[in-house]
GROMACS .gro file of C-alpha atoms in nm:
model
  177
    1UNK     CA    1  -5.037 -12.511   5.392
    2UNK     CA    2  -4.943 -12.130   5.524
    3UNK     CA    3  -5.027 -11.854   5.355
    4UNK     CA    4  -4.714 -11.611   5.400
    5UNK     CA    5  -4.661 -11.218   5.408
    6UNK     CA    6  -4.303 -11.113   5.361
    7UNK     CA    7  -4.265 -10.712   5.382
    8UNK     CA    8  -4.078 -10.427   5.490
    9UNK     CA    9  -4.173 -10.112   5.667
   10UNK     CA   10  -4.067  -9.782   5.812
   11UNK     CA   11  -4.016  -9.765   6.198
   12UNK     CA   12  -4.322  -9.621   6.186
   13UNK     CA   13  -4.552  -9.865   5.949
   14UNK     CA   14  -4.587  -9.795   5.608
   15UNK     CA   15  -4.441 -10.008   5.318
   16UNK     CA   16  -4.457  -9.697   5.059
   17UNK     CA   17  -4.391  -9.345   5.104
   18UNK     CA   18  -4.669  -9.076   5.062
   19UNK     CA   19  -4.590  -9.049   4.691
   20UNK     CA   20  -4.633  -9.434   4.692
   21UNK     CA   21  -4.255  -9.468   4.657
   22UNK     CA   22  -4.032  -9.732   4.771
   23UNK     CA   23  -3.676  -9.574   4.771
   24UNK     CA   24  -3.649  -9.565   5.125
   25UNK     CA   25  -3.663  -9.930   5.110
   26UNK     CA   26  -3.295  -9.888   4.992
   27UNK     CA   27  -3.176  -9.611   5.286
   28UNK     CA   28  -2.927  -9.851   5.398
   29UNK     CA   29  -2.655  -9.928   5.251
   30UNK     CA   30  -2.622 -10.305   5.141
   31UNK     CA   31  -2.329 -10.350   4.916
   32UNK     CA   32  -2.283 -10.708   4.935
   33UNK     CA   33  -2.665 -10.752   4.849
   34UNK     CA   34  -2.803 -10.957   5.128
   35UNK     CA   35  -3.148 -11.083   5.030
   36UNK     CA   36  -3.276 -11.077   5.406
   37UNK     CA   37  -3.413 -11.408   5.343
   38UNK     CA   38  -3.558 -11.350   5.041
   39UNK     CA   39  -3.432 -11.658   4.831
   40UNK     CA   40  -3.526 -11.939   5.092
   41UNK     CA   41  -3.902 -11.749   5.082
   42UNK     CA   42  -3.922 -11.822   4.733
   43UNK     CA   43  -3.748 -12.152   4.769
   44UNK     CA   44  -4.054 -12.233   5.034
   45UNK     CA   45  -4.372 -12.097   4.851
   46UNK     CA   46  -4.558 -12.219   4.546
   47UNK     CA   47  -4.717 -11.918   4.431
   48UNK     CA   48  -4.729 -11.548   4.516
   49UNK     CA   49  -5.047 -11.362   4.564
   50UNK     CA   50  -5.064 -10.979   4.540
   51UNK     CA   51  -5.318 -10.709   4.432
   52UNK     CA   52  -5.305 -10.526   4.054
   53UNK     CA   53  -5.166 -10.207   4.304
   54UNK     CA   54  -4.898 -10.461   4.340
   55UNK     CA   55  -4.783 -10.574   4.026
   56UNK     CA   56  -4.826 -10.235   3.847
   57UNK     CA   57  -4.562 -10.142   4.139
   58UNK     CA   58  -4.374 -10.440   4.004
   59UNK     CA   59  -4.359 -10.390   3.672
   60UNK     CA   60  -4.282 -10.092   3.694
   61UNK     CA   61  -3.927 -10.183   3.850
   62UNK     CA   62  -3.686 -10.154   3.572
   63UNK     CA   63  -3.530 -10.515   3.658
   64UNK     CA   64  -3.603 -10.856   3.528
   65UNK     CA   65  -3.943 -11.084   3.683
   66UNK     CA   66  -3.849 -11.102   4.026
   67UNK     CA   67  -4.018 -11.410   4.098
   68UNK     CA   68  -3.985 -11.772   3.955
   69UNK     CA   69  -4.296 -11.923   4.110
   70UNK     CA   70  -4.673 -11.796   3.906
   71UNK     CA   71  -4.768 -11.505   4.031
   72UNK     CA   72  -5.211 -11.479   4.097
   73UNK     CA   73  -5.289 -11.133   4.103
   74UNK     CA   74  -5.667 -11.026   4.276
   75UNK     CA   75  -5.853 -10.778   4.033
   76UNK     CA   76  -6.208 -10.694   3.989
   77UNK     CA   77  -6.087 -10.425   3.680
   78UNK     CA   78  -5.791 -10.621   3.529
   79UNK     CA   79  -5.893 -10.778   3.212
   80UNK     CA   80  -5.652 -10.932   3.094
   81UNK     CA   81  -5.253 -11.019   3.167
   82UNK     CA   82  -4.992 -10.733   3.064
   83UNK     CA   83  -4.808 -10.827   2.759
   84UNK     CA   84  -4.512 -11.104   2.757
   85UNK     CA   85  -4.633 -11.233   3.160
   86UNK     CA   86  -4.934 -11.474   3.026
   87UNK     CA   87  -4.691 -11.772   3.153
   88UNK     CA   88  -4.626 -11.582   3.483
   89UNK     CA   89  -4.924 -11.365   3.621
   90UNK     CA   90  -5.273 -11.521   3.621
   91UNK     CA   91  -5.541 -11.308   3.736
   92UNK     CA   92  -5.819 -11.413   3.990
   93UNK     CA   93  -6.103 -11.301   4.166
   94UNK     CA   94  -6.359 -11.374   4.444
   95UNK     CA   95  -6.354 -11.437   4.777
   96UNK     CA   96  -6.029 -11.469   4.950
   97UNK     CA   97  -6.120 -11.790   5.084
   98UNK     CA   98  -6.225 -11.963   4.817
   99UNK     CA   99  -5.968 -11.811   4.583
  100UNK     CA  100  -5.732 -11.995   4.852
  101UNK     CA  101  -5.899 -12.276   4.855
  102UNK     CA  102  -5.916 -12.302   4.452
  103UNK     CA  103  -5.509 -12.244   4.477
  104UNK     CA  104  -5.440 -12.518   4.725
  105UNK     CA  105  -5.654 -12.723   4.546
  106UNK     CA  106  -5.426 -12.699   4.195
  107UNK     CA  107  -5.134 -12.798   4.464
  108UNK     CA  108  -5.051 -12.469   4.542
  109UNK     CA  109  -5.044 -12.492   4.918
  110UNK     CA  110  -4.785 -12.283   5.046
  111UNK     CA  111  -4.839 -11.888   4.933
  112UNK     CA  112  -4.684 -11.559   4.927
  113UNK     CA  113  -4.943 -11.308   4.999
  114UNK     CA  114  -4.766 -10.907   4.913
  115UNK     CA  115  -4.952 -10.608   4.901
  116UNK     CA  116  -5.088 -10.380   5.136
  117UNK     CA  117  -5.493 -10.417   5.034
  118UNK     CA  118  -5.420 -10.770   4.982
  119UNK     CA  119  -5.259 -10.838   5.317
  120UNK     CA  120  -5.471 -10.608   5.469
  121UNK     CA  121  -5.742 -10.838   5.331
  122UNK     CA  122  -5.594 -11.163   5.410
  123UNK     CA  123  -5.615 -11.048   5.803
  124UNK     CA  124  -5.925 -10.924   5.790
  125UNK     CA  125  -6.024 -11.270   5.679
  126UNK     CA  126  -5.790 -11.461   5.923
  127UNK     CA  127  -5.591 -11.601   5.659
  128UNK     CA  128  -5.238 -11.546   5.737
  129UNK     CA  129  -5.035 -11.797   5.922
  130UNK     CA  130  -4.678 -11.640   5.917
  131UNK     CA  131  -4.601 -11.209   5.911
  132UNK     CA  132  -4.228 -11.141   5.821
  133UNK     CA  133  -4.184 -10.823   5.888
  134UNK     CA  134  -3.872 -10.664   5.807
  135UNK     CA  135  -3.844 -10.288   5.923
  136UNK     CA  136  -3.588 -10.032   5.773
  137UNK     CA  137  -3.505  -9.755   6.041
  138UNK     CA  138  -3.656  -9.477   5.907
  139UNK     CA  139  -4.011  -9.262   5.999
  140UNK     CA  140  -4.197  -9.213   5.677
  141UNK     CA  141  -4.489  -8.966   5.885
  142UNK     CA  142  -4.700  -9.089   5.624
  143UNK     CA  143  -4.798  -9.302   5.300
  144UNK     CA  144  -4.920  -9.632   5.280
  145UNK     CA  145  -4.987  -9.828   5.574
  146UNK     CA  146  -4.898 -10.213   5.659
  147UNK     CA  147  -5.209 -10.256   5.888
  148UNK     CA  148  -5.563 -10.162   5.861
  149UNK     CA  149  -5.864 -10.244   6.061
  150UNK     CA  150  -5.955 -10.549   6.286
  151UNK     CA  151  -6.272 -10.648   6.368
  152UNK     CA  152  -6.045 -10.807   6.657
  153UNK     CA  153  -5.716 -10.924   6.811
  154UNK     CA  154  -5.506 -11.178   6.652
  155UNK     CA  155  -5.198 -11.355   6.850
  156UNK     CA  156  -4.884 -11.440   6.673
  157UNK     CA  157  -4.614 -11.566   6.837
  158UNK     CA  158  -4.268 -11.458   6.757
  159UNK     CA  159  -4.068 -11.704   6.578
  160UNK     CA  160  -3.749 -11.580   6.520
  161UNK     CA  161  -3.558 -11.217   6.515
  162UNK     CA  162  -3.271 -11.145   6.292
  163UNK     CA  163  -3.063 -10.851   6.238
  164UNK     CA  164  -2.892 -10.735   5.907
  165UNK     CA  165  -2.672 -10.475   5.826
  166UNK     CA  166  -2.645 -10.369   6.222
  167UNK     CA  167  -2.951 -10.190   6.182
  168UNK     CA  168  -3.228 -10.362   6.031
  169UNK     CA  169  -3.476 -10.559   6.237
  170UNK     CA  170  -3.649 -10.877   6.073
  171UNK     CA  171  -3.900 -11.061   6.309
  172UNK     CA  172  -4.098 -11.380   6.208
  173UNK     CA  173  -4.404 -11.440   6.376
  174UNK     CA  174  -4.621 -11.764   6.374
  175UNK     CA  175  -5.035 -11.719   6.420
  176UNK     CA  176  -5.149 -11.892   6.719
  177UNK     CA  177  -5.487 -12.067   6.749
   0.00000   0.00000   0.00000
């Protein structure tokens, strides 16, 4: 069981711009449309776990789902599932642990946790086993950061470090302890 972030940031942090925009994400040029490791993550996880911030971002992508695994989405205001995803997004709530534990429980036992609140959430709690963090070379000076507060240190050890497109940085780290 690991419960998984996979994100990007600027050199400097933040996965959205201060607008809350993303298209910096796409600064460098990738014509041959390298996934970054993308497909074996979703080969890997069961389910994805993100934040209604999240999946509004999503959704409002004009592409098709993303994702092929369900998709449990943390909300204290959602009510209900946005038309024509009732077989993809389910919506929970509670505390994170439990929440986990109810998903590994229903055999869910490897997860894809994506949001900032959400991840930010997930380490406050001490419930993330494996950061991906892939960082695009640019300085945002602003927006929406990766990391919040700590009430303290957590070790990670690095994993592995890959470079795409001779300027992107990916580095996988595994918690320790």
């Amino acid at each position: 069981m690991a419960n998984i972030v996979f994100i990007a940031t600027s050199i400097d942090g933040y996965i959205a711009d201060k607008e809350g925009g993303l298209d910096w994400l796409h600064s460098v040029p990738n014509p041959d449309n390298i996934d970054m490791g993308f497909a074996p993550l979703m080969d890997r996880v069961d389910a994805l776990v993100m934040g209604r911030n999240t999946l509004e971002t999503v959704l409002s992508f004009d592409v098709d789902w993303p994702y092929s695994k369900p998709v449990f989405v943390l909300s204290n205001t959602m009510k209900e599932v946005p038309n024509g995803y009732q077989d993809k997004v389910f919506l929970v709530q509670g505390d994170l642990t439990e929440v986990v534990a109810d998903l590994n429980s229903k055999g869910y036992q490897d997860l894809y946790i994506d949001g900032g609140v959400t991840i930010q959430n997930f380490l406050k709690q001490e419930l993330v086993d494996e950061l991906t963090i892939t960082t695009i070379p640019v300085l945002l000076g602003g927006g929406i950061k990766l990391f919040g507060e700590l009430e303290q240190m957590q070790s990670y050890q690095l994993i592995e470090s890959k470079v795409y497109l001779e300027t992107i940085v990916q580095n996988h780290f595994k918690r320790m302890g």
